Amino acid sequence: MKKILNTPADYVDEMLDGLVAAYPEFYRLHGDSHRVVARAQAGRAGKVGIVSGGGSGHLPIFTGYVGTGLLDACAIGDVFASPSSEQMADAIRAADQGAGVLRLYGNYGGDVMNFDMAGDLVEFDDIRCTTVLLADDVASAAPEEREKRRGVAGMVYAFKIAGAAAEAGQDLDAVTRVAQKAADAVRSVGAALSSCTVPQAGRPTFDIAEDEMEMGMGIHGEPGVWRNKLRPADAIAGEMMDRLLADMPVGQGDRVSVLVNSLGATPPEELYILYRVVKARLEGAGASIVMPLVGRYATSMEMAGVSFTLLKLDEELEGLLRAPCDCAFWRVG
């Protein structure tokens, strides 16, 4: 294992120390667990709070998106491991400004269980909570079993839209509704070229030959839909778009935001090669692209690979997407 670290046991805590030291204008550590990141300045009284949580290893998701117009707090676990229910409850308390808290996170069993338990814990604090799960990975289950799908980079869009609604003063029911609307309108798919190494494991999460790739692999190394020889960029992008558009058709007059996302090791140059195909496919179908995002927005340690995410917009979602936000990793307005 070649990694720049001290000890695997200290990896996450030292990363969080560095994150808040580098960006004290955005982030602070909250509570005694050392695993909750909150806004440097709490949201105003009466604003709906938004929290997320999940395992480390995916920066900027999850903690990076704490900021104005985005999340209020986030609980973070070990690499690829869920935070505890107590840590999630601490994040909810940090986010609460008296108007309730939306729990907005990906559809993974440990996260669901612990956030449910966290909701029970904060009932004693009279904090009302709602939940929206992201289940945007089209490769992880068929449309008729969408509730089984994994949540991946679609969370980025959901954080942005829900955060804008909360910042605008909407109440908890309204913020929850628009977050669910965004979750229902987003689809993602990924492709991996290499594995990553979890520090505590000390070895690659999975094995893949130098001349192979896997279509549809999950961000924790979950199996994809096929593994075969590495294909040219245009062929990879073409199949990924085929899978997304089969699940959520896009046609004349539609407005769509698109995220071409590095899973960690893929450089920007290769992302732009892929974006050519994405843009041509969407515009060829008669759609207009709104606020395209190309870069590292949701990673899997040092995995080489890419994910595509499409968000189909209406007037409400587009307005919230364009609203200002500010964190260390993304600024709008």
mmCIF file with all atom_site columns, C-alpha atoms in Angstrom, residues 4 17 34 38 69 81 86 109 115 117 143 146 156 166-167 178 208 221 232 236 267 272-273 285 307 309 327 330:
data_model
loop_
_atom_site.group_PDB
_atom_site.id
_atom_site.type_symbol
_atom_site.label_atom_id
_atom_site.label_alt_id
_atom_site.label_comp_id
_atom_site.label_asym_id
_atom_site.label_entity_id
_atom_site.label_seq_id
_atom_site.pdbx_PDB_ins_code
_atom_site.Cartn_x
_atom_site.Cartn_y
_atom_site.Cartn_z
_atom_site.occupancy
_atom_site.B_iso_or_equiv
_atom_site.pdbx_formal_charge
_atom_site.auth_seq_id
_atom_site.auth_comp_id
_atom_site.auth_asym_id
_atom_site.auth_atom_id
_atom_site.pdbx_PDB_model_num
ATOM 1  C CA . ILE A 1 4   ? 0.545   9.386  2.343   1.00 0.00 ? 4   ILE A CA 1
ATOM 2  C CA . ASP A 1 17  ? -8.358  18.095 11.185  1.00 0.00 ? 17  ASP A CA 1
ATOM 3  C CA . HIS A 1 34  ? -14.543 14.318 16.049  1.00 0.00 ? 34  HIS A CA 1
ATOM 4  C CA . ALA A 1 38  ? -20.777 21.757 10.683  1.00 0.00 ? 38  ALA A CA 1
ATOM 5  C CA . GLY A 1 69  ? -26.959 27.079 0.287   1.00 0.00 ? 69  GLY A CA 1
ATOM 6  C CA . ALA A 1 81  ? -18.185 2.792  6.567   1.00 0.00 ? 81  ALA A CA 1
ATOM 7  C CA . GLU A 1 86  ? -24.833 8.962  17.826  1.00 0.00 ? 86  GLU A CA 1
ATOM 8  C CA . GLY A 1 109 ? -28.191 -0.118 4.474   1.00 0.00 ? 109 GLY A CA 1
ATOM 9  C CA . PHE A 1 115 ? -30.041 7.704  10.472  1.00 0.00 ? 115 PHE A CA 1
ATOM 10 C CA . MET A 1 117 ? -31.864 5.456  14.989  1.00 0.00 ? 117 MET A CA 1
ATOM 11 C CA . PRO A 1 143 ? -36.408 0.563  -12.861 1.00 0.00 ? 143 PRO A CA 1
ATOM 12 C CA . ARG A 1 146 ? -35.621 1.499  -8.053  1.00 0.00 ? 146 ARG A CA 1
ATOM 13 C CA . VAL A 1 156 ? -24.527 16.619 -5.266  1.00 0.00 ? 156 VAL A CA 1
ATOM 14 C CA . ALA A 1 166 ? -33.860 26.023 2.893   1.00 0.00 ? 166 ALA A CA 1
ATOM 15 C CA . GLU A 1 167 ? -31.768 29.165 2.404   1.00 0.00 ? 167 GLU A CA 1
ATOM 16 C CA . VAL A 1 178 ? -38.257 19.679 -3.516  1.00 0.00 ? 178 VAL A CA 1
ATOM 17 C CA . ILE A 1 208 ? -9.047  -5.803 -12.336 1.00 0.00 ? 208 ILE A CA 1
ATOM 18 C CA . GLY A 1 221 ? -16.325 -1.527 -5.514  1.00 0.00 ? 221 GLY A CA 1
ATOM 19 C CA . PRO A 1 232 ? -12.188 3.874  -26.438 1.00 0.00 ? 232 PRO A CA 1
ATOM 20 C CA . ILE A 1 236 ? -17.524 4.236  -23.030 1.00 0.00 ? 236 ILE A CA 1
ATOM 21 C CA . PRO A 1 267 ? -7.694  13.569 -14.813 1.00 0.00 ? 267 PRO A CA 1
ATOM 22 C CA . TYR A 1 272 ? -13.466 16.668 -21.187 1.00 0.00 ? 272 TYR A CA 1
ATOM 23 C CA . ILE A 1 273 ? -12.920 14.013 -23.850 1.00 0.00 ? 273 ILE A CA 1
ATOM 24 C CA . ALA A 1 285 ? -31.978 14.762 -28.704 1.00 0.00 ? 285 ALA A CA 1
ATOM 25 C CA . SER A 1 307 ? -19.568 8.673  -13.508 1.00 0.00 ? 307 SER A CA 1
ATOM 26 C CA . THR A 1 309 ? -25.209 12.137 -13.747 1.00 0.00 ? 309 THR A CA 1
ATOM 27 C CA . CYS A 1 327 ? -18.332 25.848 0.211   1.00 0.00 ? 327 CYS A CA 1
ATOM 28 C CA . TRP A 1 330 ? -18.216 24.470 -5.132  1.00 0.00 ? 330 TRP A CA 1
#
